[in-house]
Amino acid sequence: MLRLGYDERAAALLVFPVVAVLLVVAAFPILYSFWISLHDVVLTRPLRRPFVGLDNYLRVFADERFWIAVARTTVYTVVTVAATTVLAVLVALLLNEAFPGQRLLNALLLLPWATPSVVNGLMWKWIYDPSYGLLNGLLVQLGVLERYRAWLGDPDLTLLLIANAAVWKQMPLAALLLIVTMKAIPEDLYRAAKVDGAGTFRRFLHVTLPALRPGLMLVLVYETMISIRHFDLFLIMTQGGPGDASFTLSWFIYVETFRSLRFGTGAALSYILAMATFLLSYLFIRFLGRRL
Amino acid sequence: MSGAEDRRAPPPGRAAARRPVAPRLGRGLLLAAFSLLFVLYVAGPVAWLVSSSLQTEAQATAVPPNWLPPEPTLANFEAIFRAGERVVTYETRRQGDPATGGFLPTGAQNLLPSLRNSLVVGLWVAALNLLLSLTAAYAIAVIDFRGRRATLYTVLATRVIPDIALVVPLFLVIRALGLINSLAALVVTYLAVTVPFTIFILISYFEGIPRDLYRAARVDGCGHWGALRQVYLPLSLPALVAALTFAFLTSWNEFVFALVLTQNVEAQTLPIVISGFVMDFTTSFSFVNAAGVIAIVPPVLLAVLFQRYIVSGLTAGAVKG
């Protein structure tokens, strides 16, 4: 028999609104999405949506565009996560120092974080602009480049340039998380290392880096999850192009769903991406968590 | 830059006195150099955006580029605030304002309404997000009830699913509810996006409030509602400010859901209208950059104003983790 005391009635009442909202706009869509992925849903043919089992998944795996998208997403994610992490460590080391103006730099760190991703995309697209962009202007003025070139139009560079824009926006949060972890390192460890004759670099390698492990862990998992599903910059900067140079999984989902209107395969793709994200974060925590 | 030096840094006076002059000078130069690089990297792109928004189209598209506006002009911003007064058609767009090179994007007059939509949605999301999360976080952090952990994990788990994976079913759900192209659809969606994080922040804050205060309130005859209002609410102001700011910023910056759930000026938010400009070939660069600057101002102001709360909110739980 279920008896509810005052505490439990109050808790139920206080929690109910949130649970209701999340059920409608999060839990239900997640389950519904799975149902859609098992049916052949095409929006141009709304009345007939036969059950097809795992056909949508099989169709996706047989599609060569899927494997291109996997490759592009992998490159983009690896580059973005690696660059964000390295840069964040450097920035955290700088901002963890006490020096005049350090507070100002701390405030400045929030600038990229607060910038809307659409503006971020527009800003970098403008910097990379083939005819008037600042990157061309700068490199030509410095004599590095002879004439203006179409940066985003170069299939070999597109992903890296988009990654650069993403890193600019994502680095601050990563740096903040690392700074918090650094502040928690006991000072004695550095004194002891110094007594043992360790130089600046060795102290970083043997004291700072190991103590940074939980922070780095968090940054790696979080940045991977953000990057693997990133969408905004791809729509604004390249729309998957040139050719298929920036054809990532999230862009594939968007094209399949809202341009081809094949909701069934779109949902299957979404599920594959969600599962991959889950699996990756799990693996990170399971294996890297111990060794890092 | 070294880990060792920053440990000694907090009492600068004493530490500096003990150290010889040469390394101190070296350290200063190193810090200055890295600070300069940092400022260039973080602020440079935005400075260029602002600079080119203050130039006429001809100046902004000059080769080599004008790093600073030769004659700063607000013409682009004026064009944005005047856009509603003119009708832009294929024939008239070329002869528009000379300051913008005559190429006003076709959607220029949607900019101000979308700014209003973004504000309305952001304020609703911030307010409702706080109301919903506050009660739930209190219950989970303070009351010991059956299913407490399960509730917490369920709430947090909804955020592990990528947004792009939610877009398809959410579009169908919202369409079935007849809410496509409405601000309400955006508000509800953004609540689902922001509430789990707010609950997380508030719980970690509530758990730091001494349990004795809660017991005292209960002994004095307060119910849970009373304890929430008279003990937890006044004590957690910093966390509330952080939560409000995050919710507003998330909703202000959000793109994918707004792209799919809105169709026209009735409900489109600022990022959607701006992304439309960016993908329009004939767009005036200086005009679009000015629109970008307008979109950047509110979040940056909030970030500067509430810097301390934001940082502590963002890093809440990171240490425990």
Coordinates of C-alpha atoms in Angstrom, one line a residue:
Chain A
M1 CA 0.0 0.0 0.0
L2 CA 1.3 3.4 -0.9
R3 CA 1.0 5.9 1.9
L4 CA 2.0 9.5 1.1
G5 CA 3.1 11.6 4.0
Y6 CA 3.2 15.4 4.0
D7 CA 6.7 15.4 2.6
E8 CA 5.9 13.2 -0.3
R9 CA 2.7 15.0 -1.3
A10 CA 4.6 18.3 -1.2
A11 CA 7.5 16.9 -3.2
A12 CA 5.1 15.5 -5.8
L13 CA 3.4 18.8 -6.2
L14 CA 6.6 20.8 -6.4
V15 CA 8.2 18.4 -9.0
F16 CA 5.0 17.9 -11.1
P17 CA 5.3 21.0 -13.4
V18 CA 8.8 20.3 -14.5
V19 CA 8.1 16.6 -15.1
A20 CA 5.0 17.6 -17.1
V21 CA 6.9 20.0 -19.3
L22 CA 9.8 17.5 -19.8
L23 CA 7.4 14.7 -20.7
V24 CA 5.8 16.7 -23.4
V25 CA 8.8 18.4 -25.0
A26 CA 11.6 15.9 -24.2
A27 CA 10.6 12.4 -23.2
F28 CA 7.7 11.9 -25.6
P29 CA 9.6 13.3 -28.6
I30 CA 12.5 11.0 -27.8
L31 CA 10.3 7.9 -27.8
Y32 CA 8.2 9.2 -30.8
S33 CA 11.5 9.6 -32.7
F34 CA 12.2 5.9 -32.2
W35 CA 8.8 5.0 -33.5
I36 CA 9.3 7.2 -36.6
S37 CA 12.6 5.6 -37.2
L38 CA 10.9 2.3 -37.6
H39 CA 8.4 3.6 -40.1
D40 CA 8.6 4.9 -43.6
V41 CA 7.5 8.4 -42.9
V42 CA 7.7 10.8 -45.9
L43 CA 6.0 14.2 -45.4
T44 CA 5.0 14.5 -49.0
R45 CA 2.9 11.3 -48.5
P46 CA 1.3 12.0 -45.1
L47 CA -1.3 9.2 -44.9
R48 CA 0.7 6.1 -45.7
R49 CA 3.5 5.4 -43.3
P50 CA 4.1 1.6 -43.2
F51 CA 6.1 -0.1 -40.5
V52 CA 9.4 -1.1 -42.0
G53 CA 11.3 -2.4 -39.0
L54 CA 15.0 -1.6 -39.1
D55 CA 14.9 -0.8 -42.9
N56 CA 15.6 2.9 -42.3
Y57 CA 18.8 2.0 -40.3
L58 CA 19.9 -0.5 -43.0
R59 CA 19.2 2.1 -45.7
V60 CA 21.3 4.6 -43.8
F61 CA 24.2 2.2 -43.4
A62 CA 24.1 1.3 -47.1
D63 CA 24.2 5.0 -48.1
E64 CA 27.7 6.1 -49.0
R65 CA 26.8 9.7 -47.9
F66 CA 26.5 8.3 -44.4
W67 CA 30.1 7.2 -44.3
I68 CA 31.2 10.4 -45.8
A69 CA 29.3 12.2 -43.0
V70 CA 30.9 9.9 -40.4
A71 CA 34.4 10.8 -41.8
R72 CA 33.7 14.5 -41.8
T73 CA 32.2 14.5 -38.4
T74 CA 35.2 12.6 -37.0
V75 CA 37.7 15.0 -38.4
Y76 CA 35.7 18.0 -37.3
T77 CA 35.2 16.6 -33.8
V78 CA 38.8 15.5 -33.3
V79 CA 40.2 18.8 -34.5
T80 CA 37.8 20.9 -32.4
V81 CA 38.1 19.0 -29.2
A82 CA 41.9 18.8 -29.4
A83 CA 42.4 22.5 -30.2
T84 CA 39.8 23.6 -27.6
T85 CA 41.5 21.5 -24.9
V86 CA 45.0 22.6 -25.6
L87 CA 44.0 26.3 -26.0
A88 CA 41.9 26.1 -22.8
V89 CA 44.9 24.7 -20.8
L90 CA 47.1 27.6 -22.0
V91 CA 44.4 30.2 -21.3
A92 CA 43.7 28.6 -17.9
L93 CA 47.4 28.8 -17.0
L94 CA 47.5 32.4 -18.0
L95 CA 44.4 33.5 -16.1
N96 CA 45.3 31.5 -13.0
E97 CA 48.3 33.8 -12.5
A98 CA 47.8 37.0 -10.5
F99 CA 48.9 40.1 -12.4
P100 CA 47.5 43.6 -13.1
G101 CA 44.7 43.4 -15.7
Q102 CA 44.0 39.8 -15.0
R103 CA 40.4 40.6 -13.9
L104 CA 39.9 42.4 -17.2
L105 CA 41.1 39.4 -19.2
N106 CA 38.7 37.2 -17.1
A107 CA 35.8 39.4 -18.1
L108 CA 36.9 39.3 -21.8
L109 CA 36.9 35.5 -21.7
L110 CA 33.1 35.6 -21.5
L111 CA 32.9 37.5 -24.8
P112 CA 33.1 34.5 -27.2
W113 CA 30.9 32.4 -24.8
A114 CA 28.1 35.0 -24.9
T115 CA 28.3 35.5 -28.7
P116 CA 25.3 33.8 -30.4
S117 CA 26.5 31.0 -32.7
V118 CA 24.8 32.6 -35.7
V119 CA 26.8 35.8 -35.1
N120 CA 29.9 33.7 -34.6
G121 CA 29.3 32.0 -38.0
L122 CA 28.6 35.3 -39.7
M123 CA 31.7 36.9 -38.2
W124 CA 34.1 34.2 -39.3
K125 CA 32.5 33.9 -42.7
W126 CA 33.1 37.6 -43.1
I127 CA 36.7 37.2 -41.9
Y128 CA 37.2 34.4 -44.4
D129 CA 35.5 36.2 -47.2
P130 CA 37.1 35.5 -50.6
S131 CA 36.9 39.1 -51.9
Y132 CA 36.9 41.4 -48.9
G133 CA 37.8 39.3 -45.9
L134 CA 40.2 40.3 -43.1
L135 CA 42.2 37.0 -43.3
N136 CA 43.1 37.7 -46.9
G137 CA 43.7 41.4 -46.2
L138 CA 46.0 40.5 -43.3
L139 CA 48.0 37.8 -45.1
V140 CA 48.5 39.9 -48.2
Q141 CA 49.5 43.0 -46.2
L142 CA 52.1 40.8 -44.4
G143 CA 53.3 39.5 -47.7
V144 CA 52.5 35.9 -46.7
L145 CA 49.9 35.6 -49.5
E146 CA 50.2 36.9 -53.0
R147 CA 46.5 37.3 -53.8
Y148 CA 43.2 36.9 -52.2
R149 CA 41.8 33.3 -52.1
A150 CA 38.5 31.6 -51.3
W151 CA 39.3 30.1 -48.0
L152 CA 36.0 28.3 -47.3
G153 CA 35.9 27.2 -51.0
D154 CA 38.9 25.0 -50.4
P155 CA 37.7 21.5 -49.6
D156 CA 40.9 20.8 -47.7
L157 CA 40.5 23.7 -45.4
T158 CA 36.8 24.1 -44.9
L159 CA 36.4 21.8 -41.9
L160 CA 39.5 23.3 -40.2
L161 CA 38.2 26.8 -40.7
I162 CA 34.8 25.9 -39.3
A163 CA 36.5 24.2 -36.4
N164 CA 38.5 27.3 -35.7
A165 CA 35.2 29.3 -35.4
A166 CA 33.8 26.7 -33.1
V167 CA 37.0 26.6 -31.0
W168 CA 36.8 30.4 -30.5
K169 CA 33.4 30.1 -29.0
Q170 CA 33.8 26.9 -27.0
M171 CA 37.3 27.6 -25.5
P172 CA 36.1 30.0 -22.7
L173 CA 33.8 27.5 -20.9
A174 CA 36.6 24.8 -21.1
A175 CA 39.1 27.3 -19.7
L176 CA 36.7 28.3 -16.9
L177 CA 36.3 24.6 -15.8
L178 CA 40.1 24.1 -15.9
I179 CA 40.7 27.3 -13.8
V180 CA 38.4 26.0 -11.1
T181 CA 40.3 22.7 -11.1
M182 CA 43.6 24.5 -10.9
K183 CA 42.5 26.7 -8.0
A184 CA 41.9 23.5 -6.0
I185 CA 45.5 22.2 -6.4
P186 CA 47.2 22.4 -3.0
E187 CA 50.2 24.8 -3.0
D188 CA 52.3 22.3 -1.0
L189 CA 52.6 20.1 -4.0
Y190 CA 54.5 22.9 -5.9
R191 CA 56.7 23.6 -2.9
A192 CA 57.6 20.0 -2.6
A193 CA 58.3 19.7 -6.3
K194 CA 60.5 22.8 -6.1
V195 CA 62.5 21.4 -3.1
D196 CA 63.0 18.3 -5.2
G197 CA 64.6 20.5 -7.9
A198 CA 61.8 20.4 -10.5
G199 CA 61.9 23.2 -13.0
T200 CA 58.9 25.1 -14.2
F201 CA 58.1 22.8 -17.1
R202 CA 58.5 19.6 -15.0
R203 CA 56.3 21.1 -12.3
F204 CA 53.6 21.6 -14.9
L205 CA 54.1 18.1 -16.2
H206 CA 54.2 16.3 -12.9
V207 CA 52.0 18.4 -10.6
T208 CA 49.6 20.6 -12.6
L209 CA 48.7 18.1 -15.3
P210 CA 47.9 15.1 -13.1
A211 CA 45.9 17.3 -10.7
L212 CA 44.0 18.7 -13.7
R213 CA 42.7 15.2 -14.6
P214 CA 39.0 15.6 -13.5
G215 CA 38.8 19.0 -15.2
L216 CA 40.3 17.7 -18.4
M217 CA 37.9 14.7 -18.3
L218 CA 34.9 17.0 -18.0
V219 CA 36.2 19.2 -20.8
L220 CA 36.9 16.2 -23.1
V221 CA 33.5 14.7 -22.6
Y222 CA 31.6 17.9 -22.9
E223 CA 33.4 19.2 -25.9
T224 CA 33.1 15.9 -27.7
M225 CA 29.3 15.8 -27.1
I226 CA 29.0 19.4 -28.3
S227 CA 31.2 19.0 -31.4
I228 CA 29.8 15.7 -32.7
R229 CA 26.3 17.1 -32.9
H230 CA 27.2 20.7 -34.0
F231 CA 25.0 22.1 -36.6
D232 CA 24.7 25.9 -36.6
L233 CA 28.1 26.8 -38.2
F234 CA 27.6 24.3 -41.0
L235 CA 24.3 25.8 -42.1
I236 CA 25.6 29.4 -41.9
M237 CA 29.1 29.0 -43.2
T238 CA 29.1 26.2 -45.9
Q239 CA 25.8 24.3 -46.1
G240 CA 27.7 21.1 -46.3
G241 CA 29.9 22.3 -49.1
P242 CA 32.0 22.8 -51.1
G243 CA 31.0 19.5 -52.6
D244 CA 30.7 17.3 -49.6
A245 CA 33.7 18.8 -47.8
S246 CA 31.7 19.8 -44.7
F247 CA 28.9 17.2 -45.0
T248 CA 28.6 16.2 -41.4
L249 CA 26.1 13.9 -39.7
S250 CA 24.1 16.8 -38.2
W251 CA 23.9 18.4 -41.7
F252 CA 22.9 15.1 -43.2
I253 CA 20.1 14.8 -40.7
Y254 CA 18.9 18.3 -41.6
V255 CA 19.0 17.7 -45.3
E256 CA 17.4 14.3 -45.1
T257 CA 14.6 15.6 -42.9
F258 CA 13.8 19.1 -44.0
R259 CA 14.9 19.2 -47.6
S260 CA 14.2 15.6 -48.7
L261 CA 11.3 15.3 -46.2
R262 CA 12.2 11.7 -45.4
F263 CA 11.5 11.8 -41.7
G264 CA 11.9 8.0 -41.2
T265 CA 15.6 7.9 -42.3
G266 CA 16.1 11.3 -40.6
A267 CA 15.0 9.9 -37.3
A268 CA 17.1 6.8 -37.8
L269 CA 20.1 9.0 -38.4
S270 CA 19.3 11.0 -35.3
Y271 CA 19.2 7.9 -33.2
I272 CA 22.5 6.7 -34.6
L273 CA 24.1 10.0 -33.7
A274 CA 22.5 10.0 -30.2
M275 CA 23.8 6.4 -29.6
A276 CA 27.3 7.3 -30.9
T277 CA 27.3 10.3 -28.5
F278 CA 26.3 8.1 -25.6
L279 CA 28.8 5.4 -26.4
L280 CA 31.6 7.9 -26.8
S281 CA 31.0 9.6 -23.5
Y282 CA 30.7 6.2 -21.8
L283 CA 34.0 5.0 -23.3
F284 CA 35.7 8.3 -22.3
I285 CA 34.6 8.0 -18.7
R286 CA 35.3 4.3 -18.5
F287 CA 38.8 4.1 -20.0
L288 CA 40.2 7.6 -20.1
G289 CA 38.9 8.4 -16.7
R290 CA 41.3 6.0 -15.2
R291 CA 44.4 6.6 -17.2
L292 CA 44.4 10.3 -18.0
Chain B
M1 CA 52.4 30.9 -17.3
S2 CA 54.0 28.2 -15.2
G3 CA 52.0 26.2 -12.7
A4 CA 54.6 26.8 -10.0
E5 CA 54.5 30.6 -10.1
D6 CA 50.8 30.9 -9.9
R7 CA 50.8 29.0 -6.6
R8 CA 52.9 31.7 -5.1
A9 CA 51.0 34.5 -6.8
P10 CA 48.1 35.2 -4.3
P11 CA 50.1 37.3 -1.8
P12 CA 51.9 39.3 -4.5
G13 CA 53.8 41.7 -2.2
R14 CA 55.6 39.1 -0.1
A15 CA 56.3 36.7 -3.0
A16 CA 57.7 39.4 -5.2
A17 CA 60.0 40.7 -2.4
R18 CA 61.6 37.3 -2.0
R19 CA 62.3 36.8 -5.6
P20 CA 65.3 38.1 -7.5
V21 CA 64.6 40.9 -10.1
A22 CA 65.6 39.1 -13.3
P23 CA 63.0 36.2 -13.2
R24 CA 60.4 38.7 -12.1
L25 CA 61.0 40.8 -15.1
G26 CA 61.0 37.7 -17.3
R27 CA 57.7 36.6 -15.8
G28 CA 56.2 40.1 -16.4
L29 CA 57.3 40.1 -20.1
L30 CA 56.0 36.6 -20.6
L31 CA 52.6 37.5 -19.0
A32 CA 52.4 40.6 -21.0
A33 CA 53.1 38.8 -24.3
F34 CA 50.5 36.1 -23.6
S35 CA 48.0 38.6 -22.4
L36 CA 48.3 40.5 -25.6
L37 CA 47.9 37.3 -27.7
F38 CA 44.9 36.4 -25.6
V39 CA 43.2 39.8 -26.1
L40 CA 43.9 39.7 -29.8
Y41 CA 42.4 36.2 -30.2
V42 CA 39.4 36.7 -28.0
A43 CA 38.4 40.3 -28.8
G44 CA 39.9 40.7 -32.3
P45 CA 37.2 39.0 -34.3
V46 CA 34.4 40.9 -32.5
A47 CA 36.4 44.2 -32.8
W48 CA 36.5 43.7 -36.5
L49 CA 32.8 43.0 -36.7
V50 CA 32.1 46.2 -34.8
S51 CA 34.6 48.1 -36.9
S52 CA 33.1 47.0 -40.2
S53 CA 29.6 47.7 -38.9
L54 CA 30.6 51.4 -38.5
Q55 CA 31.8 51.7 -42.1
T56 CA 30.0 52.3 -45.3
E57 CA 29.7 49.4 -47.7
A58 CA 32.4 50.8 -49.9
Q59 CA 34.8 51.2 -47.0
A60 CA 34.0 47.8 -45.5
T61 CA 34.7 46.1 -48.9
A62 CA 37.9 48.1 -49.6
V63 CA 41.1 46.2 -50.5
P64 CA 43.3 46.3 -48.5
P65 CA 40.7 46.4 -45.6
N66 CA 40.1 49.4 -43.4
W67 CA 41.1 48.1 -40.0
L68 CA 39.4 51.0 -38.3
P69 CA 36.5 53.0 -39.8
P70 CA 37.9 56.0 -41.7
E71 CA 34.9 58.0 -40.8
P72 CA 32.7 56.1 -38.3
T73 CA 29.1 56.1 -39.4
L74 CA 25.9 54.9 -37.8
A75 CA 24.2 54.6 -41.2
N76 CA 23.9 50.8 -41.0
F77 CA 22.2 50.9 -37.7
E78 CA 20.0 53.7 -38.9
A79 CA 19.1 51.5 -41.9
I80 CA 18.1 48.7 -39.5
F81 CA 15.8 50.9 -37.5
R82 CA 14.3 52.5 -40.6
A83 CA 14.0 49.3 -42.6
G84 CA 10.3 48.9 -41.6
E85 CA 9.4 52.1 -43.3
R86 CA 10.5 51.1 -46.8
V87 CA 9.3 48.3 -49.1
V88 CA 12.2 46.4 -50.5
T89 CA 11.5 44.8 -53.9
Y90 CA 13.8 43.5 -56.5
E91 CA 13.6 46.8 -58.4
T92 CA 14.1 49.1 -55.4
R93 CA 16.7 47.2 -53.4
R94 CA 19.5 48.5 -55.6
Q95 CA 18.7 52.2 -55.2
G96 CA 18.4 52.0 -51.4
D97 CA 20.6 53.8 -48.9
P98 CA 24.0 54.7 -50.4
A99 CA 25.6 54.0 -47.1
T100 CA 24.8 50.3 -47.4
G101 CA 25.8 50.1 -51.0
G102 CA 22.1 49.9 -51.9
F103 CA 21.9 46.2 -51.1
L104 CA 19.5 45.9 -48.3
P105 CA 18.6 42.3 -47.7
T106 CA 15.0 41.5 -48.6
G107 CA 14.2 40.5 -45.0
A108 CA 15.6 43.8 -43.6
Q109 CA 12.2 44.9 -42.3
N110 CA 11.9 41.7 -40.3
L111 CA 14.9 42.6 -38.2
L112 CA 13.1 44.7 -35.6
P113 CA 10.1 42.4 -35.2
S114 CA 12.5 39.5 -34.7
L115 CA 14.4 41.5 -32.1
R116 CA 11.1 41.9 -30.3
N117 CA 10.3 38.2 -30.6
S118 CA 13.8 37.3 -29.2
L119 CA 13.3 39.6 -26.2
V120 CA 9.7 38.3 -25.5
V121 CA 10.7 34.6 -25.7
G122 CA 13.9 35.2 -23.7
L123 CA 12.0 37.0 -20.8
W124 CA 9.3 34.3 -20.7
V125 CA 11.8 31.5 -20.8
A126 CA 13.9 33.1 -18.0
A127 CA 10.9 33.7 -15.8
L128 CA 9.1 30.4 -16.3
N129 CA 12.4 28.5 -16.2
L130 CA 13.1 29.9 -12.7
L131 CA 9.6 29.2 -11.4
L132 CA 9.6 25.6 -12.6
S133 CA 13.2 24.8 -11.6
L134 CA 13.0 26.5 -8.2
T135 CA 10.2 24.2 -6.9
A136 CA 11.7 21.1 -8.4
A137 CA 15.2 21.8 -7.2
Y138 CA 13.9 22.5 -3.7
A139 CA 12.0 19.2 -3.6
I140 CA 15.0 17.2 -4.9
A141 CA 17.6 18.9 -2.7
V142 CA 15.7 19.2 0.5
I143 CA 12.8 16.8 0.8
D144 CA 13.6 13.1 1.2
F145 CA 11.0 11.4 -0.9
R146 CA 10.7 8.1 -2.8
G147 CA 11.9 8.4 -6.4
R148 CA 14.1 11.4 -5.6
R149 CA 17.2 10.2 -7.3
A150 CA 15.1 8.7 -10.2
T151 CA 13.6 12.2 -10.7
L152 CA 16.9 13.9 -10.8
Y153 CA 18.5 11.4 -13.2
T154 CA 15.5 11.5 -15.5
V155 CA 15.6 15.3 -15.6
L156 CA 19.3 15.4 -16.4
A157 CA 19.1 12.5 -18.9
T158 CA 16.8 14.5 -21.2
R159 CA 19.8 16.8 -22.0
V160 CA 22.0 14.0 -23.2
I161 CA 20.0 13.6 -26.4
P162 CA 21.4 15.9 -29.1
D163 CA 19.2 18.8 -30.1
I164 CA 19.3 17.8 -33.7
A165 CA 17.8 14.4 -32.8
L166 CA 15.0 16.1 -31.0
V167 CA 14.2 18.4 -33.8
V168 CA 12.3 15.9 -36.0
P169 CA 9.8 14.5 -33.4
L170 CA 9.5 17.9 -31.7
F171 CA 8.5 19.5 -35.0
L172 CA 5.8 16.8 -35.4
V173 CA 4.6 17.2 -31.9
I174 CA 4.4 21.0 -32.1
R175 CA 2.7 20.7 -35.5
A176 CA 0.1 18.3 -34.1
L177 CA -0.6 20.8 -31.3
G178 CA -1.1 23.5 -33.9
L179 CA 1.7 25.6 -32.4
I180 CA 4.1 25.8 -35.4
N181 CA 5.2 29.4 -35.9
S182 CA 4.2 30.6 -32.5
L183 CA 6.3 32.1 -29.7
A184 CA 4.6 29.7 -27.3
A185 CA 6.2 26.8 -29.1
L186 CA 9.7 28.3 -28.7
V187 CA 9.1 29.1 -25.0
V188 CA 8.1 25.6 -24.2
T189 CA 10.9 24.1 -26.2
Y190 CA 13.5 26.3 -24.6
L191 CA 12.1 25.5 -21.2
A192 CA 12.9 21.8 -21.8
V193 CA 16.4 22.8 -22.9
T194 CA 17.2 25.1 -20.0
V195 CA 15.3 23.6 -17.0
P196 CA 17.6 20.6 -16.4
F197 CA 20.7 22.8 -16.2
T198 CA 19.0 25.3 -13.9
I199 CA 17.8 22.5 -11.6
F200 CA 21.4 21.2 -11.5
I201 CA 22.8 24.6 -10.5
L202 CA 20.1 25.2 -7.9
I203 CA 20.4 21.8 -6.3
S204 CA 24.2 22.2 -5.9
Y205 CA 23.5 25.6 -4.4
F206 CA 20.7 24.5 -2.1
E207 CA 22.8 21.6 -0.8
G208 CA 25.3 24.2 0.5
I209 CA 22.7 26.0 2.6
P210 CA 23.0 24.8 6.3
R211 CA 20.3 22.2 7.1
D212 CA 19.8 23.8 10.5
L213 CA 18.1 26.8 8.9
Y214 CA 15.6 24.4 7.3
R215 CA 15.0 22.6 10.6
A216 CA 14.5 25.9 12.4
A217 CA 12.0 27.1 9.8
R218 CA 10.1 23.8 10.1
V219 CA 10.1 24.0 13.9
D220 CA 8.7 27.5 13.6
G221 CA 5.7 26.0 11.7
C222 CA 6.7 26.6 8.2
G223 CA 5.6 24.1 5.6
H224 CA 7.7 23.3 2.6
W225 CA 6.3 26.3 0.7
G226 CA 7.2 28.5 3.6
A227 CA 10.7 27.1 4.0
L228 CA 11.3 27.6 0.3
R229 CA 10.1 31.2 0.3
Q230 CA 11.6 32.3 3.6
V231 CA 14.9 30.3 3.8
Y232 CA 16.0 29.1 0.4
L233 CA 14.8 31.9 -1.9
P234 CA 16.5 34.8 -0.1
L235 CA 19.7 32.8 0.5
S236 CA 20.2 31.7 -3.1
L237 CA 20.1 35.0 -4.9
P238 CA 23.4 34.5 -6.7
A239 CA 22.3 31.1 -8.1
L240 CA 19.0 32.6 -9.2
V241 CA 20.7 35.4 -11.1
A242 CA 23.0 32.9 -12.8
A243 CA 20.0 30.7 -13.7
L244 CA 18.0 33.7 -15.1
T245 CA 21.0 34.8 -17.2
F246 CA 21.6 31.3 -18.6
A247 CA 18.0 30.8 -19.5
F248 CA 17.8 34.2 -21.3
L249 CA 21.1 33.7 -23.1
T250 CA 20.3 30.2 -24.2
S251 CA 17.0 31.3 -25.6
W252 CA 18.5 34.4 -27.2
N253 CA 21.2 32.4 -28.9
E254 CA 19.3 29.3 -29.9
F255 CA 19.2 28.5 -33.6
V256 CA 18.2 24.9 -34.6
F257 CA 14.8 24.7 -32.9
A258 CA 13.8 28.2 -34.0
L259 CA 14.8 27.4 -37.5
V260 CA 12.5 24.4 -37.7
L261 CA 9.6 25.7 -35.5
T262 CA 9.1 29.1 -37.0
Q263 CA 8.2 30.2 -40.5
N264 CA 7.8 33.9 -40.7
V265 CA 8.1 37.2 -39.1
E266 CA 5.3 36.4 -36.6
A267 CA 7.6 34.1 -34.6
Q268 CA 11.1 34.2 -36.1
T269 CA 13.8 35.2 -33.7
L270 CA 16.9 37.3 -34.3
P271 CA 19.3 34.5 -35.2
I272 CA 16.9 33.2 -37.8
V273 CA 16.5 36.5 -39.6
I274 CA 20.2 37.2 -39.4
S275 CA 21.1 33.7 -40.8
G276 CA 18.7 34.6 -43.7
F277 CA 20.9 37.6 -44.5
V278 CA 24.1 35.7 -44.3
M279 CA 22.8 33.2 -46.9
D280 CA 21.6 35.9 -49.2
F281 CA 24.2 36.6 -51.9
T282 CA 23.4 40.2 -52.6
T283 CA 23.6 41.2 -49.0
S284 CA 25.4 44.3 -47.9
F285 CA 28.2 43.2 -45.6
S286 CA 28.1 46.3 -43.5
F287 CA 24.4 46.0 -42.9
V288 CA 24.6 42.4 -41.9
N289 CA 27.6 43.1 -39.6
A290 CA 25.5 45.8 -37.9
A291 CA 22.7 43.3 -37.4
G292 CA 25.3 41.0 -35.9
V293 CA 26.5 43.7 -33.5
I294 CA 22.9 44.3 -32.4
A295 CA 22.5 40.6 -31.6
I296 CA 25.7 40.5 -29.7
V297 CA 25.0 43.5 -27.4
P298 CA 22.4 42.1 -25.0
P299 CA 24.2 38.8 -24.2
V300 CA 27.6 40.6 -23.8
L301 CA 26.0 43.2 -21.5
L302 CA 24.5 40.4 -19.4
A303 CA 27.7 38.6 -19.3
V304 CA 29.7 41.6 -18.1
L305 CA 27.0 42.6 -15.6
F306 CA 26.7 39.2 -14.0
Q307 CA 30.2 37.9 -14.6
R308 CA 30.7 36.6 -11.1
Y309 CA 27.4 34.7 -10.9
I310 CA 27.9 33.3 -14.4
V311 CA 31.3 31.9 -13.6
S312 CA 30.2 30.3 -10.3
G313 CA 27.1 28.9 -12.0
L314 CA 28.9 27.5 -15.0
T315 CA 31.5 25.8 -12.8
A316 CA 29.0 24.5 -10.2
G317 CA 29.6 20.9 -9.7
A318 CA 32.8 20.9 -11.8
V319 CA 34.9 20.5 -8.7
K320 CA 32.7 17.7 -7.3
G321 CA 32.7 16.0 -10.6

